[in-house]
Coordinates of N, CA, C and O in Angstrom, one line a residue:
K1 N -26.2 -58.8 41.7 CA -26.4 -58.7 40.3 C -25.9 -57.3 39.8 O -25.4 -57.2 38.7
L2 N -26.1 -56.2 40.5 CA -25.6 -54.9 40.1 C -24.1 -54.9 39.9 O -23.6 -54.4 38.9
L3 N -23.4 -55.4 40.9 CA -21.9 -55.5 40.8 C -21.5 -56.3 39.6 O -20.6 -55.9 38.9
D4 N -22.1 -57.4 39.4 CA -21.8 -58.3 38.2 C -22.1 -57.5 36.9 O -21.3 -57.6 36.0
H5 N -23.2 -56.8 36.9 CA -23.5 -56.0 35.7 C -22.4 -55.0 35.4 O -22.0 -54.8 34.3
L6 N -22.0 -54.3 36.4 CA -21.0 -53.2 36.2 C -19.7 -53.8 35.8 O -19.0 -53.3 34.9
I7 N -19.3 -55.0 36.4 CA -18.0 -55.6 36.0 C -18.1 -56.1 34.6 O -17.2 -56.0 33.8
A8 N -19.2 -56.7 34.2 CA -19.4 -57.3 32.9 C -19.4 -56.3 31.8 O -18.9 -56.5 30.7
T9 N -19.9 -55.1 32.1 CA -20.0 -54.1 31.0 C -18.9 -53.0 31.1 O -18.7 -52.4 30.1
Q10 N -18.3 -52.8 32.2 CA -17.4 -51.7 32.4 C -16.0 -52.0 32.9 O -15.0 -51.3 32.5
L11 N -15.8 -53.1 33.7 CA -14.6 -53.3 34.4 C -14.2 -54.7 34.3 O -14.9 -55.6 33.7
K12 N -13.0 -55.1 34.9 CA -12.5 -56.4 34.8 C -12.7 -57.2 36.1 O -12.9 -58.5 36.0
N13 N -12.8 -56.6 37.3 CA -12.9 -57.3 38.5 C -13.3 -56.5 39.7 O -13.5 -55.2 39.5
D14 N -13.5 -57.1 40.8 CA -14.0 -56.4 42.0 C -13.0 -55.3 42.4 O -13.4 -54.2 42.9
R15 N -11.7 -55.5 42.3 CA -10.7 -54.5 42.7 C -10.9 -53.2 41.9 O -10.9 -52.1 42.4
Q16 N -11.1 -53.4 40.6 CA -11.3 -52.2 39.7 C -12.6 -51.5 40.1 O -12.6 -50.2 40.2
L17 N -13.6 -52.2 40.4 CA -14.9 -51.7 40.8 C -14.7 -50.9 42.1 O -15.2 -49.8 42.3
A18 N -14.1 -51.5 43.1 CA -13.8 -50.9 44.4 C -13.1 -49.6 44.2 O -13.4 -48.5 44.8
D19 N -12.0 -49.6 43.4 CA -11.2 -48.4 43.1 C -12.1 -47.3 42.5 O -12.0 -46.1 42.9
K20 N -12.9 -47.7 41.5 CA -13.7 -46.7 40.8 C -14.7 -46.1 41.8 O -15.0 -44.9 41.7
L21 N -15.3 -46.9 42.7 CA -16.3 -46.4 43.6 C -15.7 -45.8 44.9 O -16.4 -45.3 45.8
D22 N -14.4 -45.9 45.0 CA -13.6 -45.3 46.1 C -14.1 -46.0 47.4 O -14.3 -45.4 48.4
I23 N -14.2 -47.3 47.4 CA -14.5 -48.2 48.5 C -13.5 -49.3 48.6 O -12.8 -49.5 47.6
S24 N -13.5 -50.1 49.6 CA -12.6 -51.2 49.7 C -13.2 -52.4 49.1 O -14.4 -52.6 49.0
T25 N -12.3 -53.4 48.8 CA -12.8 -54.6 48.2 C -13.6 -55.4 49.3 O -14.6 -56.1 48.9
P26 N -13.3 -55.3 50.6 CA -14.1 -56.0 51.6 C -15.6 -55.5 51.6 O -16.5 -56.2 51.8
V27 N -15.8 -54.2 51.3 CA -17.2 -53.7 51.2 C -17.9 -54.3 50.0 O -19.0 -54.7 50.1
I28 N -17.2 -54.5 48.9 CA -17.7 -55.1 47.7 C -18.1 -56.6 48.1 O -19.2 -57.0 47.8
S29 N -17.3 -57.2 48.8 CA -17.5 -58.6 49.3 C -18.8 -58.6 50.2 O -19.6 -59.5 50.0
R30 N -18.9 -57.7 51.1 CA -20.0 -57.7 52.0 C -21.3 -57.4 51.2 O -22.4 -58.0 51.6
I31 N -21.3 -56.6 50.2 CA -22.5 -56.4 49.4 C -22.8 -57.6 48.6 O -24.0 -58.1 48.6
R32 N -21.8 -58.3 48.0 CA -22.0 -59.5 47.3 C -22.7 -60.6 48.2 O -23.5 -61.4 47.7
N33 N -22.2 -60.7 49.4 CA -22.6 -61.7 50.3 C -23.9 -61.4 51.1 O -24.3 -62.2 51.9
G34 N -24.5 -60.2 50.8 CA -25.7 -59.8 51.4 C -25.6 -59.3 52.9 O -26.6 -59.3 53.6
H35 N -24.4 -58.9 53.2 CA -24.2 -58.4 54.6 C -24.2 -56.9 54.7 O -24.3 -56.3 55.7
T36 N -24.2 -56.2 53.5 CA -24.3 -54.8 53.4 C -25.2 -54.4 52.3 O -25.2 -55.0 51.2
K37 N -26.0 -53.4 52.6 CA -27.0 -52.9 51.5 C -26.3 -51.9 50.7 O -25.3 -51.2 51.1
V38 N -26.8 -51.7 49.5 CA -26.3 -50.7 48.6 C -26.9 -49.4 49.0 O -28.1 -49.2 49.1
S39 N -26.1 -48.4 49.4 CA -26.5 -47.2 50.0 C -27.0 -46.2 48.9 O -26.7 -46.3 47.7
A40 N -27.8 -45.2 49.4 CA -28.2 -44.1 48.4 C -27.0 -43.4 47.8 O -27.0 -43.1 46.6
E41 N -26.0 -43.2 48.7 CA -24.8 -42.6 48.2 C -24.1 -43.4 47.1 O -23.7 -42.8 46.1
M42 N -24.1 -44.7 47.3 CA -23.5 -45.5 46.3 C -24.3 -45.6 45.0 O -23.7 -45.6 43.9
I43 N -25.6 -45.5 45.1 CA -26.5 -45.5 43.9 C -26.2 -44.2 43.1 O -26.0 -44.3 41.9
I44 N -26.0 -43.1 43.8 CA -25.7 -41.9 43.1 C -24.3 -41.9 42.4 O -24.1 -41.5 41.3
R45 N -23.4 -42.5 43.2 CA -22.0 -42.6 42.6 C -22.0 -43.5 41.4 O -21.3 -43.2 40.4
I46 N -22.7 -44.6 41.4 CA -22.8 -45.5 40.3 C -23.4 -44.8 39.1 O -22.9 -44.8 38.0
H47 N -24.5 -44.0 39.4 CA -25.1 -43.3 38.3 C -24.2 -42.3 37.7 O -24.1 -42.2 36.4
E48 N -23.4 -41.5 38.5 CA -22.5 -40.5 38.0 C -21.3 -41.2 37.2 O -20.9 -40.7 36.2
L49 N -20.7 -42.2 37.8 CA -19.6 -42.8 37.2 C -19.8 -43.7 35.9 O -19.0 -43.7 35.0
F50 N -21.0 -44.4 36.0 CA -21.2 -45.3 34.9 C -22.4 -44.9 34.0 O -22.8 -45.6 33.1
N51 N -22.9 -43.7 34.2 CA -24.0 -43.1 33.4 C -25.1 -44.1 33.3 O -25.7 -44.3 32.2
M52 N -25.4 -44.7 34.4 CA -26.5 -45.7 34.4 C -27.7 -45.0 35.0 O -27.6 -44.3 36.0
P53 N -28.9 -45.2 34.4 CA -30.1 -44.6 35.0 C -30.4 -45.0 36.4 O -30.2 -46.2 36.8
I54 N -30.8 -44.1 37.3 CA -31.0 -44.3 38.7 C -32.1 -45.4 38.9 O -32.0 -46.3 39.7
F55 N -33.1 -45.4 38.0 CA -34.2 -46.4 38.2 C -33.7 -47.8 38.0 O -34.1 -48.7 38.6
E56 N -32.7 -47.9 37.1 CA -32.1 -49.2 36.8 C -31.3 -49.7 38.0 O -31.3 -50.8 38.4
I57 N -30.5 -48.8 38.5 CA -29.6 -49.1 39.7 C -30.5 -49.4 40.9 O -30.3 -50.4 41.6
K58 N -31.6 -48.6 41.1 CA -32.5 -48.9 42.2 C -33.2 -50.3 42.1 O -33.4 -51.0 43.0
S59 N -33.5 -50.7 40.8 CA -34.1 -52.0 40.7 C -33.2 -53.1 41.1 O -33.6 -54.1 41.7
Y60 N -31.9 -53.0 40.7 CA -30.9 -53.9 41.2 C -30.8 -53.9 42.7 O -30.7 -54.9 43.4
A61 N -30.8 -52.7 43.3 CA -30.6 -52.5 44.8 C -31.8 -53.1 45.5 O -31.7 -53.7 46.5
I62 N -33.0 -52.9 45.0 CA -34.2 -53.4 45.6 C -34.2 -54.9 45.6 O -34.5 -55.6 46.6
H63 N -33.8 -55.5 44.5 CA -33.6 -56.9 44.4 C -32.6 -57.4 45.4 O -32.9 -58.4 46.2
H64 N -31.5 -56.7 45.6 CA -30.5 -57.1 46.6 C -31.0 -56.9 48.0 O -30.8 -57.8 48.8
R65 N -31.7 -55.9 48.3 CA -32.3 -55.7 49.6 C -33.3 -56.8 50.0 O -33.3 -57.3 51.1
N66 N -34.1 -57.2 49.0 CA -35.1 -58.2 49.2 C -34.3 -59.5 49.6 O -34.8 -60.3 50.4
R67 N -33.2 -59.8 48.9 CA -32.4 -61.0 49.1 C -31.9 -60.9 50.6 O -31.9 -61.9 51.3
I68 N -31.4 -59.8 51.0 CA -30.9 -59.6 52.3 C -32.0 -59.9 53.4 O -31.8 -60.6 54.3
N69 N -33.1 -59.3 53.1 CA -34.2 -59.4 54.1 C -34.7 -60.9 54.2 O -35.0 -61.3 55.3
R70 N -34.7 -61.6 53.1 CA -35.1 -63.0 53.1 C -34.1 -63.8 53.9 O -34.4 -64.7 54.6
S71 N -32.8 -63.5 53.8 CA -31.8 -64.2 54.5 C -31.8 -64.0 56.0 O -31.3 -64.7 56.8
E72 N -32.3 -62.8 56.4 CA -32.4 -62.5 57.8 C -33.6 -63.1 58.5 O -33.7 -63.1 59.7
E73 N -34.6 -63.6 57.8 CA -35.8 -64.2 58.3 C -35.5 -65.6 58.9 O -34.6 -66.3 58.7

C-alpha cells in the first residue's frame, strides 16, 4: 500500500519510485510481494524525499510487516 500511495500521488511507476529511492526495481517487487520488509533507512528516505510524516509511513510499514508475518505462518 505504501508503494501504491507514493506512485499514485508522486510518480508514474515502480521504475521511477526505484530511481527516486536509489534502489533496484527487483527490491520494489520483493517489497510488493511480501518478501522484503520496509527498512528503517527506507522509511527515513521516503520521509525526506516525499515530505511524508514518519508516523504515516510507519503505519503503512507496520501493515506491510503484519502481512509478511501472516504469510510466513
